[in-house]
PDB file of C-alpha atoms and ligand atoms in Angstrom:
ATOM      1  CA  MET A 362      15.434 -28.587 -35.198  1.00 39.00           C
ATOM      2  CA  ASP A 363      14.406 -24.976 -34.975  1.00 40.00           C
ATOM      3  CA  ARG A 364      14.309 -24.422 -31.268  1.00 40.00           C
ATOM      4  CA  THR A 365      12.954 -20.922 -31.542  1.00 38.00           C
ATOM      5  CA  SER A 366       9.626 -22.491 -32.444  1.00 37.00           C
ATOM      6  CA  ARG A 367       9.440 -23.733 -28.884  1.00 41.00           C
ATOM      7  CA  ILE A 368       9.344 -20.268 -27.425  1.00 39.00           C
ATOM      8  CA  ARG A 369       5.976 -19.622 -25.942  1.00 42.00           C
ATOM      9  CA  ILE A 370       6.047 -17.028 -23.268  1.00 43.00           C
ATOM     10  CA  GLY A 371       2.763 -16.990 -21.465  1.00 42.00           C
ATOM     11  CA  THR A 372       0.873 -14.681 -23.741  1.00 38.00           C
ATOM     12  CA  HIS A 373      -2.194 -16.862 -23.755  1.00 40.00           C
ATOM     13  CA  ASP A 374      -3.841 -18.633 -20.918  1.00 47.00           C
ATOM     14  CA  ASP A 375      -4.100 -22.248 -21.985  1.00 49.00           C
ATOM     15  CA  MET A 376      -3.719 -23.320 -18.394  1.00 59.00           C
ATOM     16  CA  LYS A 377      -5.439 -26.511 -17.479  1.00 72.00           C
ATOM     17  CA  PHE A 378      -5.769 -26.370 -13.718  1.00 84.00           C
ATOM     18  CA  ARG A 379      -5.738 -29.735 -12.076  1.00 87.00           C
ATOM     19  CA  HIS A 380      -7.866 -30.196  -9.002  1.00 92.00           C
ATOM     20  CA  HIS A 381      -5.930 -31.160  -5.940  1.00 94.00           C
ATOM     21  CA  ARG A 382      -5.986 -30.643  -2.215  1.00 95.00           C
ATOM     22  CA  ALA A 383      -3.739 -27.700  -1.327  1.00 96.00           C
ATOM     23  CA  PRO A 384      -0.896 -29.190   0.770  1.00 96.00           C
ATOM     24  CA  TYR A 385      -1.181 -26.844   3.757  1.00 95.00           C
ATOM     25  CA  TYR A 386      -0.952 -29.917   5.996  1.00 94.00           C
ATOM     26  CA  ARG A 387       2.707 -30.408   5.095  1.00 95.00           C
ATOM     27  CA  ALA A 388       3.736 -26.790   4.719  1.00 97.00           C
ATOM     28  CA  LEU A 389       4.742 -23.844   6.846  1.00 97.00           C
ATOM     29  CA  GLN A 390       3.347 -20.478   5.823  1.00 96.00           C
ATOM     30  CA  TRP A 391       5.672 -17.483   5.803  1.00 97.00           C
ATOM     31  CA  LYS A 392       4.424 -13.928   5.591  1.00 95.00           C
ATOM     32  CA  PRO A 393       6.030 -10.494   5.618  1.00 95.00           C
ATOM     33  CA  VAL A 394       6.529  -8.996   9.068  1.00 90.00           C
ATOM     34  CA  GLU A 395       4.331  -6.086   8.084  1.00 82.00           C
ATOM     35  CA  MET A 396       1.528  -7.365   5.950  1.00 79.00           C
ATOM     36  CA  ASP A 397      -1.762  -5.718   5.122  1.00 79.00           C
ATOM     37  CA  GLU A 398      -4.144  -8.614   5.682  1.00 79.00           C
ATOM     38  CA  LEU A 399      -6.708  -7.034   3.362  1.00 84.00           C
ATOM     39  CA  ILE A 400      -4.455  -7.477   0.350  1.00 88.00           C
ATOM     40  CA  LYS A 401      -4.935 -10.933  -1.099  1.00 92.00           C
ATOM     41  CA  PRO A 402      -2.712 -12.577  -3.700  1.00 95.00           C
ATOM     42  CA  ALA A 403      -4.392 -14.058  -6.784  1.00 95.00           C
ATOM     43  CA  VAL A 404      -2.678 -17.387  -6.203  1.00 96.00           C
ATOM     44  CA  GLN A 405      -1.177 -19.154  -3.189  1.00 97.00           C
ATOM     45  CA  VAL A 406       2.474 -20.109  -3.636  1.00 98.00           C
ATOM     46  CA  PHE A 407       3.981 -23.363  -2.398  1.00 98.00           C
ATOM     47  CA  LEU A 408       7.755 -23.607  -2.675  1.00 98.00           C
ATOM     48  CA  THR A 409       9.452 -26.978  -2.215  1.00 98.00           C
ATOM     49  CA  GLN A 410      12.504 -27.086   0.033  1.00 98.00           C
ATOM     50  CA  GLN A 411      14.558 -28.460  -2.875  1.00 97.00           C
ATOM     51  CA  ALA A 412      13.633 -25.434  -4.995  1.00 98.00           C
ATOM     52  CA  PHE A 413      14.348 -23.107  -2.060  1.00 98.00           C
ATOM     53  CA  ILE A 414      17.869 -24.554  -1.707  1.00 97.00           C
ATOM     54  CA  ARG A 415      18.555 -24.125  -5.424  1.00 96.00           C
ATOM     55  CA  ILE A 416      17.297 -20.536  -5.368  1.00 97.00           C
ATOM     56  CA  CYS A 417      19.541 -19.663  -2.416  1.00 96.00           C
ATOM     57  CA  ALA A 418      22.564 -21.323  -4.044  1.00 95.00           C
ATOM     58  CA  HIS A 419      22.071 -19.356  -7.251  1.00 93.00           C
ATOM     59  CA  ALA A 420      21.235 -16.108  -5.416  1.00 93.00           C
ATOM     60  CA  GLY A 421      24.484 -16.374  -3.458  1.00 92.00           C
ATOM     61  CA  SER A 422      26.613 -17.206  -6.498  1.00 89.00           C
ATOM     62  CA  ASP A 423      27.260 -13.555  -7.344  1.00 88.00           C
ATOM     63  CA  LEU A 424      26.916 -10.936  -4.643  1.00 87.00           C
ATOM     64  CA  HIS A 425      27.867  -8.014  -6.876  1.00 87.00           C
ATOM     65  CA  ASN A 426      25.545  -8.471  -9.827  1.00 86.00           C
ATOM     66  CA  GLU A 427      21.929  -9.372 -10.193  1.00 88.00           C
ATOM     67  CA  VAL A 428      21.405 -13.004 -11.068  1.00 89.00           C
ATOM     68  CA  GLY A 429      18.194 -14.827 -11.764  1.00 91.00           C
ATOM     69  CA  GLY A 430      16.309 -17.556 -13.485  1.00 93.00           C
ATOM     70  CA  TRP A 431      12.938 -19.202 -13.860  1.00 94.00           C
ATOM     71  CA  LEU A 432      10.524 -20.959 -11.558  1.00 97.00           C
ATOM     72  CA  ALA A 433       8.861 -24.141 -12.803  1.00 97.00           C
ATOM     73  CA  GLY A 434       6.195 -26.367 -11.358  1.00 97.00           C
ATOM     74  CA  LYS A 435       2.494 -27.085 -11.442  1.00 96.00           C
ATOM     75  CA  ALA A 436      -0.694 -25.130 -10.976  1.00 96.00           C
ATOM     76  CA  TYR A 437      -3.839 -26.421  -9.345  1.00 96.00           C
ATOM     77  CA  LEU A 438      -7.244 -25.533  -8.040  1.00 95.00           C
ATOM     78  CA  ASP A 439      -7.802 -26.466  -4.418  1.00 95.00           C
ATOM     79  CA  ASN A 440     -10.579 -29.025  -4.514  1.00 92.00           C
ATOM     80  CA  GLN A 441     -11.828 -27.850  -1.141  1.00 92.00           C
ATOM     81  CA  THR A 442     -11.917 -24.103  -1.676  1.00 92.00           C
ATOM     82  CA  GLY A 443     -11.773 -23.848  -5.478  1.00 91.00           C
ATOM     83  CA  LYS A 444      -8.902 -21.362  -5.150  1.00 93.00           C
ATOM     84  CA  PRO A 445      -5.796 -21.572  -7.330  1.00 95.00           C
ATOM     85  CA  PHE A 446      -2.383 -22.485  -5.993  1.00 97.00           C
ATOM     86  CA  ILE A 447       0.981 -23.242  -7.539  1.00 97.00           C
ATOM     87  CA  VAL A 448       3.748 -25.601  -6.441  1.00 98.00           C
ATOM     88  CA  ILE A 449       7.235 -24.484  -7.452  1.00 98.00           C
ATOM     89  CA  ASN A 450       9.179 -27.730  -7.833  1.00 97.00           C
ATOM     90  CA  THR A 451      12.355 -26.590  -9.460  1.00 96.00           C
ATOM     91  CA  VAL A 452      14.261 -23.587 -10.703  1.00 95.00           C
ATOM     92  CA  LEU A 453      16.202 -23.044 -13.890  1.00 93.00           C
ATOM     93  CA  PRO A 454      19.070 -20.607 -13.399  1.00 88.00           C
ATOM     94  CA  ALA A 455      19.537 -18.277 -16.352  1.00 85.00           C
ATOM     95  CA  GLU A 456      22.920 -19.156 -17.762  1.00 72.00           C
ATOM     96  CA  PHE A 457      23.199 -16.618 -20.523  1.00 64.00           C
ATOM     97  CA  THR A 458      21.951 -13.637 -18.663  1.00 66.00           C
ATOM     98  CA  GLU A 459      23.263 -10.195 -19.374  1.00 69.00           C
ATOM     99  CA  HIS A 460      23.544  -8.769 -15.942  1.00 67.00           C
ATOM    100  CA  GLY A 461      24.973  -5.858 -14.083  1.00 66.00           C
ATOM    101  CA  SER A 462      24.850  -4.373 -10.630  1.00 64.00           C
ATOM    102  CA  ALA A 463      21.345  -3.020 -11.062  1.00 64.00           C
ATOM    103  CA  PHE A 464      19.750  -4.665 -14.034  1.00 68.00           C
ATOM    104  CA  LEU A 465      19.073  -8.065 -15.377  1.00 73.00           C
ATOM    105  CA  THR A 466      17.729  -9.233 -18.651  1.00 76.00           C
ATOM    106  CA  PHE A 467      16.994 -12.645 -20.003  1.00 78.00           C
ATOM    107  CA  THR A 468      18.687 -12.972 -23.350  1.00 80.00           C
ATOM    108  CA  GLN A 469      17.081 -14.723 -26.274  1.00 82.00           C
ATOM    109  CA  ASP A 470      19.621 -17.549 -25.958  1.00 83.00           C
ATOM    110  CA  SER A 471      18.859 -18.186 -22.329  1.00 84.00           C
ATOM    111  CA  GLN A 472      15.123 -18.165 -22.990  1.00 85.00           C
ATOM    112  CA  VAL A 473      15.473 -20.655 -25.825  1.00 88.00           C
ATOM    113  CA  ARG A 474      17.562 -22.871 -23.576  1.00 87.00           C
ATOM    114  CA  MET A 475      15.104 -22.571 -20.697  1.00 89.00           C
ATOM    115  CA  HIS A 476      12.139 -23.587 -22.857  1.00 90.00           C
ATOM    116  CA  ALA A 477      14.124 -26.473 -24.335  1.00 92.00           C
ATOM    117  CA  THR A 478      15.063 -27.656 -20.830  1.00 91.00           C
ATOM    118  CA  LEU A 479      11.465 -27.412 -19.671  1.00 92.00           C
ATOM    119  CA  THR A 480      10.242 -29.379 -22.680  1.00 92.00           C
ATOM    120  CA  ASP A 481      12.989 -32.017 -22.582  1.00 94.00           C
ATOM    121  CA  ASP A 482      13.662 -32.513 -18.871  1.00 93.00           C
ATOM    122  CA  TYR A 483      10.449 -31.393 -17.181  1.00 93.00           C
ATOM    123  CA  PRO A 484       7.647 -32.053 -19.673  1.00 92.00           C
ATOM    124  CA  ASP A 485       5.019 -32.078 -16.918  1.00 92.00           C
ATOM    125  CA  LEU A 486       6.094 -28.749 -15.406  1.00 94.00           C
ATOM    126  CA  ARG A 487       5.284 -25.291 -16.617  1.00 93.00           C
ATOM    127  CA  LEU A 488       6.770 -21.873 -16.336  1.00 95.00           C
ATOM    128  CA  LEU A 489       5.385 -20.334 -13.149  1.00 97.00           C
ATOM    129  CA  GLY A 490       7.500 -17.217 -13.056  1.00 96.00           C
ATOM    130  CA  TRP A 491      10.985 -15.952 -12.415  1.00 96.00           C
ATOM    131  CA  PHE A 492      13.382 -14.959  -9.667  1.00 96.00           C
ATOM    132  CA  HIS A 493      16.246 -12.520  -9.414  1.00 94.00           C
ATOM    133  CA  THR A 494      18.463 -10.867  -6.849  1.00 94.00           C
ATOM    134  CA  HIS A 495      18.794  -7.264  -5.708  1.00 93.00           C
ATOM    135  CA  PRO A 496      22.193  -7.202  -3.995  1.00 92.00           C
ATOM    136  CA  LYS A 497      22.146  -4.428  -1.344  1.00 92.00           C
ATOM    137  CA  MET A 498      19.035  -2.891  -2.888  1.00 93.00           C
ATOM    138  CA  GLY A 499      16.103  -4.327  -1.014  1.00 94.00           C
ATOM    139  CA  VAL A 500      12.995  -6.271  -1.905  1.00 96.00           C
ATOM    140  CA  PHE A 501      10.889  -4.417  -4.470  1.00 96.00           C
ATOM    141  CA  PHE A 502       9.951  -4.474  -8.139  1.00 95.00           C
ATOM    142  CA  SER A 503      11.633  -1.794 -10.223  1.00 94.00           C
ATOM    143  CA  GLU A 504       9.761  -0.330 -13.182  1.00 92.00           C
ATOM    144  CA  TRP A 505      11.879  -2.578 -15.409  1.00 90.00           C
ATOM    145  CA  ASP A 506      10.925  -5.592 -13.264  1.00 93.00           C
ATOM    146  CA  ARG A 507       7.273  -4.673 -13.622  1.00 94.00           C
ATOM    147  CA  TRP A 508       7.595  -4.287 -17.385  1.00 92.00           C
ATOM    148  CA  LEU A 509       9.341  -7.612 -17.679  1.00 91.00           C
ATOM    149  CA  HIS A 510       6.825  -9.363 -15.442  1.00 94.00           C
ATOM    150  CA  GLU A 511       3.763  -7.970 -17.176  1.00 94.00           C
ATOM    151  CA  ASN A 512       5.113  -8.810 -20.623  1.00 91.00           C
ATOM    152  CA  PHE A 513       6.644 -12.221 -19.987  1.00 90.00           C
ATOM    153  CA  PHE A 514       4.596 -13.493 -17.049  1.00 94.00           C
ATOM    154  CA  PRO A 515       1.147 -11.954 -17.501  1.00 94.00           C
ATOM    155  CA  GLU A 516      -0.958 -14.694 -15.970  1.00 94.00           C
ATOM    156  CA  PRO A 517      -2.338 -14.293 -12.427  1.00 95.00           C
ATOM    157  CA  TRP A 518      -0.697 -17.597 -11.482  1.00 96.00           C
ATOM    158  CA  GLN A 519       2.774 -16.397 -12.537  1.00 97.00           C
ATOM    159  CA  VAL A 520       4.975 -14.844  -9.856  1.00 98.00           C
ATOM    160  CA  GLY A 521       8.249 -12.964  -9.477  1.00 98.00           C
ATOM    161  CA  LEU A 522      10.542 -13.662  -6.536  1.00 98.00           C
ATOM    162  CA  VAL A 523      13.051 -10.989  -5.497  1.00 97.00           C
ATOM    163  CA  ILE A 524      15.908 -11.951  -3.172  1.00 97.00           C
ATOM    164  CA  GLU A 525      18.250  -9.616  -1.323  1.00 96.00           C
ATOM    165  CA  PRO A 526      21.180 -11.955  -0.588  1.00 94.00           C
ATOM    166  CA  TYR A 527      23.088  -9.630   1.774  1.00 92.00           C
ATOM    167  CA  SER A 528      20.351  -9.117   4.312  1.00 93.00           C
ATOM    168  CA  ALA A 529      18.710 -12.511   3.623  1.00 96.00           C
ATOM    169  CA  ALA A 530      15.347 -11.086   2.647  1.00 97.00           C
ATOM    170  CA  ALA A 531      12.946 -12.032  -0.112  1.00 98.00           C
ATOM    171  CA  GLY A 532       9.376 -11.746  -1.302  1.00 97.00           C
ATOM    172  CA  PHE A 533       7.018 -12.800  -4.056  1.00 98.00           C
ATOM    173  CA  PHE A 534       5.541 -10.170  -6.354  1.00 98.00           C
ATOM    174  CA  GLN A 535       2.331 -11.263  -7.929  1.00 97.00           C
ATOM    175  CA  LYS A 536      -1.050 -10.040  -9.005  1.00 96.00           C
ATOM    176  CA  GLN A 537      -3.642  -9.481  -6.329  1.00 96.00           C
ATOM    177  CA  VAL A 538      -7.171 -10.841  -6.576  1.00 93.00           C
ATOM    178  CA  ASN A 539      -8.222  -7.499  -8.086  1.00 93.00           C
ATOM    179  CA  GLY A 540      -5.628  -7.938 -10.872  1.00 93.00           C
ATOM    180  CA  LYS A 541      -3.311  -5.223  -9.537  1.00 94.00           C
ATOM    181  CA  LEU A 542       0.444  -5.706  -9.372  1.00 95.00           C
ATOM    182  CA  ASP A 543       1.939  -3.590  -6.586  1.00 94.00           C
ATOM    183  CA  THR A 544       5.695  -3.025  -6.986  1.00 94.00           C
ATOM    184  CA  ARG A 545       6.142  -2.252  -3.280  1.00 91.00           C
ATOM    185  CA  CYS A 546       3.948  -4.952  -1.824  1.00 93.00           C
ATOM    186  CA  TYR A 547       5.274  -8.467  -1.727  1.00 96.00           C
ATOM    187  CA  PHE A 548       3.849 -11.678  -0.394  1.00 96.00           C
ATOM    188  CA  GLY A 549       5.187 -14.644   1.509  1.00 97.00           C
ATOM    189  CA  PHE A 550       4.734 -18.275   0.554  1.00 98.00           C
ATOM    190  CA  ASN A 551       4.198 -21.768   1.883  1.00 98.00           C
ATOM    191  CA  GLU A 552       7.353 -23.777   2.523  1.00 98.00           C
ATOM    192  CA  LEU A 553       6.587 -27.308   1.382  1.00 98.00           C
ATOM    193  CA  TYR A 554       8.371 -29.826   3.592  1.00 97.00           C
ATOM    194  CA  HIS A 555      10.439 -32.492   1.884  1.00 94.00           C
ATOM    195  CA  ARG A 556      10.299 -35.327   4.396  1.00 88.00           C
ATOM    196  CA  ARG A 557      10.605 -34.034   7.911  1.00 89.00           C
ATOM    197  CA  ARG A 558       8.664 -31.111   9.238  1.00 91.00           C
ATOM    198  CA  ARG A 559      11.718 -28.978   9.759  1.00 95.00           C
ATOM    199  CA  SER A 560      11.978 -25.502   8.277  1.00 96.00           C
ATOM    200  CA  ILE A 561      15.055 -24.379   6.364  1.00 97.00           C
ATOM    201  CA  VAL A 562      13.866 -20.881   5.430  1.00 97.00           C
ATOM    202  CA  HIS A 563      16.145 -18.144   6.757  1.00 96.00           C
ATOM    203  CA  TRP A 564      14.754 -15.019   5.111  1.00 97.00           C
ATOM    204  CA  ARG A 565      14.620 -12.540   7.954  1.00 95.00           C
ATOM    205  CA  ASN A 566      11.874 -10.283   6.649  1.00 96.00           C
ATOM    206  CA  LEU A 567       9.363 -13.123   6.812  1.00 96.00           C
ATOM    207  CA  VAL A 568       7.779 -14.716   9.859  1.00 96.00           C
ATOM    208  CA  PRO A 569       6.159 -18.135  10.153  1.00 95.00           C
ATOM    209  CA  VAL A 570       2.438 -18.324  10.651  1.00 93.00           C
ATOM    210  CA  GLU A 571       1.422 -21.018  13.090  1.00 77.00           C
ATOM    211  CA  ASN A 572      -1.806 -22.925  12.745  1.00 56.00           C
ATOM    212  CA  ILE A 573      -2.807 -21.478   9.418  1.00 52.00           C
ATOM    213  CA  GLN A 574      -6.448 -21.861   8.568  1.00 51.00           C
ATOM    214  CA  GLU A 575      -7.271 -22.731   5.003  1.00 49.00           C
ATOM    215  CA  GLU A 576      -9.212 -19.846   3.612  1.00 47.00           C
TER     216      GLU A 576
HETATM  217 ZN1   ZN B1160      14.847  -6.169 -10.092  1.00 57.90          ZN
END
Protein backbone atom coordinates (compact mmCIF):
# COMPACT_ATOMS: atom_id res chain seq x y z
CA MET A 1 0.00 0.00 0.00
CA ASP A 2 1.21 3.47 -0.80
CA ARG A 3 1.32 5.06 2.59
CA THR A 4 2.22 8.47 1.27
CA SER A 5 -1.38 8.75 0.11
CA ARG A 6 -2.36 8.93 3.75
CA ILE A 7 -0.51 12.15 4.34
CA ARG A 8 -2.96 14.91 4.95
CA ILE A 9 -1.51 17.71 6.93
CA GLY A 10 -4.24 20.04 7.99
CA THR A 11 -4.40 22.21 4.93
CA HIS A 12 -8.16 22.13 4.80
CA ASP A 13 -10.62 22.46 7.58
CA ASP A 14 -12.86 19.42 7.33
CA MET A 15 -13.28 19.44 11.07
CA LYS A 16 -16.55 18.12 12.33
CA PHE A 17 -16.87 19.53 15.82
CA ARG A 18 -18.82 17.34 18.15
CA HIS A 19 -20.93 19.03 20.77
CA HIS A 20 -20.00 18.15 24.29
CA ARG A 21 -19.88 19.69 27.71
CA ALA A 22 -16.38 21.07 28.34
CA PRO A 23 -14.98 18.99 31.24
CA TYR A 24 -13.97 21.89 33.50
CA TYR A 25 -15.62 20.00 36.38
CA ARG A 26 -12.86 17.38 36.35
CA ALA A 27 -9.94 19.57 35.38
CA LEU A 28 -7.51 21.99 36.94
CA GLN A 29 -6.70 25.10 34.93
CA TRP A 30 -3.08 26.21 34.69
CA LYS A 31 -2.06 29.62 33.44
CA PRO A 32 1.21 31.47 33.01
CA VAL A 33 2.36 33.42 36.06
CA GLU A 34 2.25 36.60 34.03
CA MET A 35 -0.70 36.46 31.73
CA ASP A 36 -2.43 39.28 29.92
CA GLU A 37 -6.06 38.44 30.64
CA LEU A 38 -7.18 40.37 27.57
CA ILE A 39 -5.48 37.92 25.24
CA LYS A 40 -7.80 35.02 24.54
CA PRO A 41 -6.83 31.75 22.87
CA ALA A 42 -8.94 30.57 19.93
CA VAL A 43 -9.46 27.19 21.57
CA GLN A 44 -9.34 25.89 25.14
CA VAL A 45 -6.88 23.04 25.65
CA PHE A 46 -7.54 20.03 27.86
CA LEU A 47 -4.57 17.73 28.39
CA THR A 48 -5.12 14.29 29.93
CA GLN A 49 -2.76 13.24 32.70
CA GLN A 50 -1.76 10.19 30.64
CA ALA A 51 -0.72 12.44 27.75
CA PHE A 52 1.10 14.77 30.17
CA ILE A 53 3.15 11.84 31.52
CA ARG A 54 4.08 10.70 28.02
CA ILE A 55 5.10 14.23 27.01
CA CYS A 56 7.34 14.59 30.07
CA ALA A 57 8.92 11.17 29.49
CA HIS A 58 9.75 12.04 25.89
CA ALA A 59 10.86 15.60 26.74
CA GLY A 60 13.30 14.22 29.31
CA SER A 61 14.68 11.52 27.02
CA ASP A 62 17.33 13.80 25.51
CA LEU A 63 18.45 16.86 27.43
CA HIS A 64 20.97 17.99 24.83
CA ASN A 65 18.91 18.00 21.66
CA GLU A 66 15.44 19.12 20.80
CA VAL A 67 12.96 16.27 20.68
CA GLY A 68 9.31 16.35 19.80
CA GLY A 69 6.27 14.70 18.40
CA TRP A 70 2.58 15.10 17.75
CA LEU A 71 -0.48 15.69 19.87
CA ALA A 72 -3.62 13.70 19.07
CA GLY A 73 -7.13 13.81 20.43
CA LYS A 74 -10.57 15.20 19.78
CA ALA A 75 -12.09 18.60 19.15
CA TYR A 76 -15.46 19.75 20.38
CA LEU A 77 -17.79 22.67 20.76
CA ASP A 78 -18.91 23.31 24.31
CA ASN A 79 -22.64 22.75 24.25
CA GLN A 80 -23.11 25.35 26.96
CA THR A 81 -21.03 28.20 25.58
CA GLY A 82 -20.63 27.19 21.93
CA LYS A 83 -16.87 27.71 22.25
CA PRO A 84 -14.37 25.23 20.82
CA PHE A 85 -12.13 23.07 22.98
CA ILE A 86 -9.75 20.21 22.34
CA VAL A 87 -8.87 17.19 24.46
CA ILE A 88 -5.34 15.90 23.93
CA ASN A 89 -5.58 12.18 24.68
CA THR A 90 -2.27 10.89 23.50
CA VAL A 91 1.05 11.86 22.01
CA LEU A 92 3.06 10.30 19.23
CA PRO A 93 6.79 10.83 19.72
CA ALA A 94 8.60 11.54 16.46
CA GLU A 95 10.93 8.61 15.98
CA PHE A 96 12.70 9.64 12.83
CA THR A 97 13.31 13.22 13.69
CA GLU A 98 16.38 15.02 12.49
CA HIS A 99 17.31 17.02 15.50
CA GLY A 100 20.08 19.10 16.90
CA SER A 101 20.70 21.37 19.83
CA ALA A 102 18.62 24.19 18.43
CA PHE A 103 16.47 22.86 15.65
CA LEU A 104 14.02 20.14 15.00
CA THR A 105 12.36 18.97 11.87
CA PHE A 106 9.86 16.27 11.21
CA THR A 107 11.18 14.10 8.42
CA GLN A 108 8.96 12.71 5.71
CA ASP A 109 9.42 9.21 7.15
CA SER A 110 8.30 10.20 10.61
CA GLN A 111 5.28 12.03 9.24
CA VAL A 112 4.24 9.03 7.16
CA ARG A 113 4.61 6.83 10.22
CA MET A 114 2.67 9.24 12.41
CA HIS A 115 -0.27 9.39 10.00
CA ALA A 116 -0.24 5.60 9.63
CA THR A 117 -0.27 5.21 13.43
CA LEU A 118 -3.12 7.68 13.77
CA THR A 119 -5.14 5.89 11.10
CA ASP A 120 -4.40 2.36 12.33
CA ASP A 121 -4.26 2.71 16.11
CA TYR A 122 -6.31 5.82 16.84
CA PRO A 123 -8.90 6.06 14.06
CA ASP A 124 -11.17 8.28 16.18
CA LEU A 125 -8.43 10.78 17.08
CA ARG A 126 -7.08 13.58 14.99
CA LEU A 127 -3.92 15.56 14.78
CA LEU A 128 -4.29 18.47 17.20
CA GLY A 129 -0.78 19.82 17.00
CA TRP A 130 2.78 19.14 18.01
CA PHE A 131 5.22 19.46 20.88
CA HIS A 132 8.95 19.92 21.14
CA THR A 133 11.63 20.79 23.65
CA HIS A 134 13.92 23.80 23.99
CA PRO A 135 16.68 22.53 26.28
CA LYS A 136 18.14 25.54 28.17
CA MET A 137 16.51 27.96 25.74
CA GLY A 138 13.22 28.96 27.28
CA VAL A 139 9.60 28.83 26.25
CA PHE A 140 9.02 30.66 22.97
CA PHE A 141 8.34 30.03 19.30
CA SER A 142 11.32 30.62 17.04
CA GLU A 143 10.72 31.90 13.51
CA TRP A 144 11.25 28.33 12.31
CA ASP A 145 8.68 27.10 14.85
CA ARG A 146 6.22 29.68 13.58
CA TRP A 147 6.83 28.69 9.97
CA LEU A 148 6.38 25.04 10.78
CA HIS A 149 3.23 25.68 12.82
CA GLU A 150 1.58 27.90 10.25
CA ASN A 151 2.32 25.49 7.41
CA PHE A 152 1.61 22.16 9.09
CA PHE A 153 -0.90 23.13 11.78
CA PRO A 154 -2.83 26.07 10.32
CA GLU A 155 -6.18 25.49 11.98
CA PRO A 156 -7.20 27.60 15.00
CA TRP A 157 -7.77 24.39 16.97
CA GLN A 158 -4.20 23.16 16.38
CA VAL A 159 -1.60 24.00 19.02
CA GLY A 160 2.14 23.84 19.60
CA LEU A 161 3.52 22.93 23.02
CA VAL A 162 7.07 24.01 23.90
CA ILE A 163 8.79 22.41 26.90
CA GLU A 164 11.98 23.54 28.60
CA PRO A 165 13.02 20.34 30.40
CA TYR A 166 15.83 21.85 32.51
CA SER A 167 13.79 24.48 34.27
CA ALA A 168 10.53 22.48 34.06
CA ALA A 169 8.62 25.12 32.14
CA ALA A 170 6.20 24.84 29.25
CA GLY A 171 3.48 26.63 27.35
CA PHE A 172 1.04 26.25 24.49
CA PHE A 173 1.41 28.43 21.42
CA GLN A 174 -1.79 28.82 19.53
CA LYS A 175 -3.83 31.29 17.56
CA GLN A 176 -5.73 33.91 19.48
CA VAL A 177 -9.39 34.66 18.85
CA ASN A 178 -8.30 37.42 16.45
CA GLY A 179 -6.32 34.85 14.40
CA LYS A 180 -2.92 36.14 15.52
CA LEU A 181 -0.12 33.80 16.53
CA ASP A 182 2.22 35.49 19.00
CA THR A 183 5.64 33.80 19.23
CA ARG A 184 6.32 35.27 22.68
CA CYS A 185 2.93 34.75 24.25
CA TYR A 186 2.00 31.30 25.39
CA PHE A 187 -1.05 29.92 27.11
CA GLY A 188 -1.71 27.43 29.86
CA PHE A 189 -4.12 24.52 29.68
CA ASN A 190 -6.60 22.45 31.63
CA GLU A 191 -5.18 19.36 33.31
CA LEU A 192 -7.78 16.64 32.87
CA TYR A 193 -7.83 14.35 35.90
CA HIS A 194 -7.60 10.63 35.28
CA ARG A 195 -9.42 9.22 38.29
CA ARG A 196 -8.55 11.12 41.41
CA ARG A 197 -8.52 14.86 41.63
CA ARG A 198 -4.82 15.06 42.25
CA SER A 199 -2.57 17.22 40.10
CA ILE A 200 0.66 15.89 38.63
CA VAL A 201 1.72 19.01 36.72
CA HIS A 202 5.10 20.34 37.81
CA TRP A 203 5.80 23.07 35.27
CA ARG A 204 7.01 25.94 37.39
CA ASN A 205 6.09 28.81 35.10
CA LEU A 206 2.40 27.96 35.40
CA VAL A 207 0.09 28.47 38.35
CA PRO A 208 -3.20 26.72 39.08
CA VAL A 209 -6.38 28.72 38.87
CA GLU A 210 -8.83 27.86 41.60
CA ASN A 211 -12.56 27.99 41.07
CA ILE A 212 -12.44 28.68 37.37
CA GLN A 213 -15.61 30.08 35.93
CA GLU A 214 -16.66 28.77 32.56
CA GLU A 215 -16.56 31.68 30.20
ZN1 LIG B 1 11.46 25.48 18.78
